[in-house]
PDB file of C-alpha atoms in Angstrom:
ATOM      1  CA  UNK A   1      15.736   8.031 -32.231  1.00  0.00           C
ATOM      2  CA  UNK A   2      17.038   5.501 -29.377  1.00  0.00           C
ATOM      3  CA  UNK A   3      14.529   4.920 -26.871  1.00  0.00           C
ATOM      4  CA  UNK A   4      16.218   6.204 -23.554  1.00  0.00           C
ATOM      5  CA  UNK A   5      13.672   4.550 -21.145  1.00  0.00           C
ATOM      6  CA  UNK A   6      14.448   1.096 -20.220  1.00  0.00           C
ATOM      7  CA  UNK A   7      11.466  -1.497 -18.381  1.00  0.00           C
ATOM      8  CA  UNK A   8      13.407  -3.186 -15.593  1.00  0.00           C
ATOM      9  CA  UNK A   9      10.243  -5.459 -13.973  1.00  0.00           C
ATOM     10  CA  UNK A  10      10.077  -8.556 -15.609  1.00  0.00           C
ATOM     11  CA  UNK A  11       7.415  -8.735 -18.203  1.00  0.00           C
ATOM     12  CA  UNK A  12       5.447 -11.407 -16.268  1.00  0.00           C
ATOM     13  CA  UNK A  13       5.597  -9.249 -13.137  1.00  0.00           C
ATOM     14  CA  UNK A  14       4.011  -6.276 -14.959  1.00  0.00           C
ATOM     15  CA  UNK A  15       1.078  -8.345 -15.685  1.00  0.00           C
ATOM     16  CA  UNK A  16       0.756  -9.616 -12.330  1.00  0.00           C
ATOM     17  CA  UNK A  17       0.983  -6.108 -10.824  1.00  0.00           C
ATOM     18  CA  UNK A  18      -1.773  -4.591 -13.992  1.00  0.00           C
ATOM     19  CA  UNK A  19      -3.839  -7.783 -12.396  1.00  0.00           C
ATOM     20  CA  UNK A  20      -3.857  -6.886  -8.734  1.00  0.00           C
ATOM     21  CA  UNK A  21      -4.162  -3.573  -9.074  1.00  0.00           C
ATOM     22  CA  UNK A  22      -7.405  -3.916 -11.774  1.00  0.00           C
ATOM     23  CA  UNK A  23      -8.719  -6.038  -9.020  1.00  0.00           C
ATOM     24  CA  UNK A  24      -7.621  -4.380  -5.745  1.00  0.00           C
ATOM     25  CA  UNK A  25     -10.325  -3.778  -3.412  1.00  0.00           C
ATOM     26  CA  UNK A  26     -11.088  -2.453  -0.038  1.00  0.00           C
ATOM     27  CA  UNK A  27     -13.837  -1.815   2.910  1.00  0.00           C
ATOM     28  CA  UNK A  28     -13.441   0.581   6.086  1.00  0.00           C
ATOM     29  CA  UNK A  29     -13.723  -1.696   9.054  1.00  0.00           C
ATOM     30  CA  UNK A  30     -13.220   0.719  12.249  1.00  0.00           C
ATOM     31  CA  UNK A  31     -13.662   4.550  12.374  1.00  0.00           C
ATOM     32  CA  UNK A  32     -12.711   6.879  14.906  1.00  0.00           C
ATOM     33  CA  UNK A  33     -12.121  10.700  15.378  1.00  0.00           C
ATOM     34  CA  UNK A  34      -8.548  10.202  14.754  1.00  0.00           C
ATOM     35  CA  UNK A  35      -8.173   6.740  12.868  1.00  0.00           C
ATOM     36  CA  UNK A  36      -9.059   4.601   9.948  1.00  0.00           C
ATOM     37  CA  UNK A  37      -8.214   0.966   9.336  1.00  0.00           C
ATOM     38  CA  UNK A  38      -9.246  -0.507   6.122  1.00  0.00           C
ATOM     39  CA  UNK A  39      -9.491  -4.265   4.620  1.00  0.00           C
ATOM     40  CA  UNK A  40      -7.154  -4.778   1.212  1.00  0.00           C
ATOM     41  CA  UNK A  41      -8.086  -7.683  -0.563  1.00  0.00           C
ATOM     42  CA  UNK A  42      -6.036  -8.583  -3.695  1.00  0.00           C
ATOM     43  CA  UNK A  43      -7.433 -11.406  -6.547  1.00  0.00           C
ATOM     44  CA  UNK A  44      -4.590 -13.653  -5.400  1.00  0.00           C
ATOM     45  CA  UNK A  45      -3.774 -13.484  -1.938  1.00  0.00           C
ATOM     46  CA  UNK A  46      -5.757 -14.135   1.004  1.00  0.00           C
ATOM     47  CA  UNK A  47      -5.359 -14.298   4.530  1.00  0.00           C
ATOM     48  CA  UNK A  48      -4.173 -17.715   5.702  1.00  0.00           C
ATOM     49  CA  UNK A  49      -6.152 -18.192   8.687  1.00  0.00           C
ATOM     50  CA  UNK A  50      -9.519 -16.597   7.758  1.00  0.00           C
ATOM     51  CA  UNK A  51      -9.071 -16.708   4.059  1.00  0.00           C
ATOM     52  CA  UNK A  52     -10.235 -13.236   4.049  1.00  0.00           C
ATOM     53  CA  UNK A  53      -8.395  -9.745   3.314  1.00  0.00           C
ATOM     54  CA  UNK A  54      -4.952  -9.761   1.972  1.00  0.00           C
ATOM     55  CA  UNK A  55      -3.930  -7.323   4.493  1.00  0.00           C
ATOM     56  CA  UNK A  56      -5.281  -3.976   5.954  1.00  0.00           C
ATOM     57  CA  UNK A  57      -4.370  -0.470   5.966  1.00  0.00           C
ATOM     58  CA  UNK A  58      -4.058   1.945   9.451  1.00  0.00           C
ATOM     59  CA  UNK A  59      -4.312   5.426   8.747  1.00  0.00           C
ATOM     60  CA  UNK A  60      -3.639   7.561  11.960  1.00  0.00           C
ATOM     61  CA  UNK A  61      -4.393  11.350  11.517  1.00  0.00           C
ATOM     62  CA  UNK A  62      -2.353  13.972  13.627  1.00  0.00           C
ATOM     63  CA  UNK A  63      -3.848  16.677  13.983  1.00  0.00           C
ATOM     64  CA  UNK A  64      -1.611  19.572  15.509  1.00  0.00           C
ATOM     65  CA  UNK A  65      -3.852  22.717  14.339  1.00  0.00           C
ATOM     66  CA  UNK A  66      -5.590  23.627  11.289  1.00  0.00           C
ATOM     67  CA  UNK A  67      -2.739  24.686   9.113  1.00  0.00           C
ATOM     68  CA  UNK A  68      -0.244  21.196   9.616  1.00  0.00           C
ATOM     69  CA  UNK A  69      -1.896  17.517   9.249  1.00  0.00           C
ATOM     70  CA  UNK A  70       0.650  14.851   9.146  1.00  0.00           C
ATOM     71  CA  UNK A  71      -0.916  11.193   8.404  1.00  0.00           C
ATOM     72  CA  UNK A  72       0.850   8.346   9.873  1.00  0.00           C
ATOM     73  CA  UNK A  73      -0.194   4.822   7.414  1.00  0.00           C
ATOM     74  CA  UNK A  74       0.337   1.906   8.201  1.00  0.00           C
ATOM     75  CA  UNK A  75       0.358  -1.084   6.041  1.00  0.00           C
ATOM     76  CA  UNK A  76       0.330  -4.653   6.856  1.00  0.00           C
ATOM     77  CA  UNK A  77       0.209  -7.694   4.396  1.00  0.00           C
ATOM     78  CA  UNK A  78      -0.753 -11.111   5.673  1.00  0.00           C
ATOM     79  CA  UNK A  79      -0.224 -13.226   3.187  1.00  0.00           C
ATOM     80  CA  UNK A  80       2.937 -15.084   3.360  1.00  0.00           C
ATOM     81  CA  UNK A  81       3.397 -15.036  -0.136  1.00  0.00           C
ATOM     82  CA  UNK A  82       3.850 -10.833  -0.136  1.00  0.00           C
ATOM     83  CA  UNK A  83       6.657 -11.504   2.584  1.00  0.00           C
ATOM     84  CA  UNK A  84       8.779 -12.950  -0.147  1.00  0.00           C
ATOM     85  CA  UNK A  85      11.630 -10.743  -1.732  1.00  0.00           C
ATOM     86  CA  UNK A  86      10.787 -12.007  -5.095  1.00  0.00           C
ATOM     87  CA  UNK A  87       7.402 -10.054  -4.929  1.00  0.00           C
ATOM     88  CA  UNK A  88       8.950  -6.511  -3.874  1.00  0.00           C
ATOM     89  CA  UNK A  89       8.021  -4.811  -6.828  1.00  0.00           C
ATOM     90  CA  UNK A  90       4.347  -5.441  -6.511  1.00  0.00           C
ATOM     91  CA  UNK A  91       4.072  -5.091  -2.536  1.00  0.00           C
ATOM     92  CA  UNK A  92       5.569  -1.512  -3.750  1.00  0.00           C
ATOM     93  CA  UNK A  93       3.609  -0.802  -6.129  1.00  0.00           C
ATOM     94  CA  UNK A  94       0.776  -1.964  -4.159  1.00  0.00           C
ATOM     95  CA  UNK A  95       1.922   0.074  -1.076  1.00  0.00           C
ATOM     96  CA  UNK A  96       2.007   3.070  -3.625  1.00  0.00           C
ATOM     97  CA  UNK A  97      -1.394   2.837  -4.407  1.00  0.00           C
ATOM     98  CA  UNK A  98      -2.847   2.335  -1.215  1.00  0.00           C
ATOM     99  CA  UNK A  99      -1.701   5.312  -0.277  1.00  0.00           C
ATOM    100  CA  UNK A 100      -2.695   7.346  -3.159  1.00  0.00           C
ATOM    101  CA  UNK A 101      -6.307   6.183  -3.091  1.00  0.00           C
ATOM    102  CA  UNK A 102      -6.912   5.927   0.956  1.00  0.00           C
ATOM    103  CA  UNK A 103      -4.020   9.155   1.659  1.00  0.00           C
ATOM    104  CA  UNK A 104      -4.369  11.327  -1.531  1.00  0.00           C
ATOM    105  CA  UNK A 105      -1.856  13.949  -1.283  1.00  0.00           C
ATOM    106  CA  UNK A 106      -1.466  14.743   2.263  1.00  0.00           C
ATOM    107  CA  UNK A 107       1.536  14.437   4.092  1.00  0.00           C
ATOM    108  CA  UNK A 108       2.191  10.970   4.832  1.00  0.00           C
ATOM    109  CA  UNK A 109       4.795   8.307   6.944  1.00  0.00           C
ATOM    110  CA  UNK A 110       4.332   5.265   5.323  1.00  0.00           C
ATOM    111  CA  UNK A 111       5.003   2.000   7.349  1.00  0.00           C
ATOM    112  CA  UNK A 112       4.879  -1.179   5.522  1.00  0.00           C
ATOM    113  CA  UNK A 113       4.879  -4.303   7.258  1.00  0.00           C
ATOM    114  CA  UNK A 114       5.249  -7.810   4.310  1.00  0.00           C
ATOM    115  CA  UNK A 115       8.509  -9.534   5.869  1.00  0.00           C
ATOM    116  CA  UNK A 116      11.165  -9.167   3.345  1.00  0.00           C
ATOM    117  CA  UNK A 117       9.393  -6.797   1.694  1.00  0.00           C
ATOM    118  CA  UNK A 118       8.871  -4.407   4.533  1.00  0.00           C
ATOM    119  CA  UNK A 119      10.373  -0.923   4.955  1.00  0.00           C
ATOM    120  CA  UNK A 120       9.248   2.834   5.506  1.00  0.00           C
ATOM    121  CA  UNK A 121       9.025   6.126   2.979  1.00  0.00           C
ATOM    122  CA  UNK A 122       7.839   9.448   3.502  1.00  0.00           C
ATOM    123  CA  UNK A 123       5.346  11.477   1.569  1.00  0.00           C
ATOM    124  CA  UNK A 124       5.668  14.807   0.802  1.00  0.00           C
ATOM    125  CA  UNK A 125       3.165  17.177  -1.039  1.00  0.00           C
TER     126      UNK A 125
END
């Protein structure tokens, strides 16, 4: 039987994205009753200035009553290199699982902010 899934990322890429995700870590830096912001750092990219987190992660939580919460995230990469259109794939993919281990399933507006890379999607449970 023909295989009907085809791999479109580039062999090479898949490691590199299997690579930062295996090593993708992060730390809560502010708190409040209403927001989060969180540290990424990623095995190969750094901050250029302080050499420090890759990026961080702003997770805004509107709460209207107790039935409807509605997350506004935030995401903004740092490194240069992540602004590059080459990269897309794994700013995605790293996007994706930001929000999946920071969010979980809630109800989300995701901002991402990596220059080229950059755009916005919408979570729904």
């Amino acid at each position: 039987m023909e295989e009907k899934i085809i791999n479109v990322i580039d062999p090479q890429m898949n490691r590199q994205i299997e690579e930062e995700i295996k090593g993708l870590t992060f730390t809560k830096n502010f708190r409040s009753p209403s927001a989060e912001e969180w540290y990424v750092f990623l095995p190969s990219y750094k901050d250029p200035t302080t050499g420090g987190a890759a990026g961080k992660v702003i997770i805004h939580y509107n709460l209207y009553d107790t039935k409807e919460i509605f997350i506004n995230t935030t995401i903004i990469f740092d490194d240069p290199a992540l602004h590059k259109e080459s990269l897309h794939q794994l700013v995605y993919v790293i996007s994706d699982e930001l929000v999946n281990r920071l969010v979980g399933y809630a109800d989300t507006l995701l901002s991402v902010h990596s220059g080229e890379n950059s755009y916005q999607a919408e979570y729904k449970n």
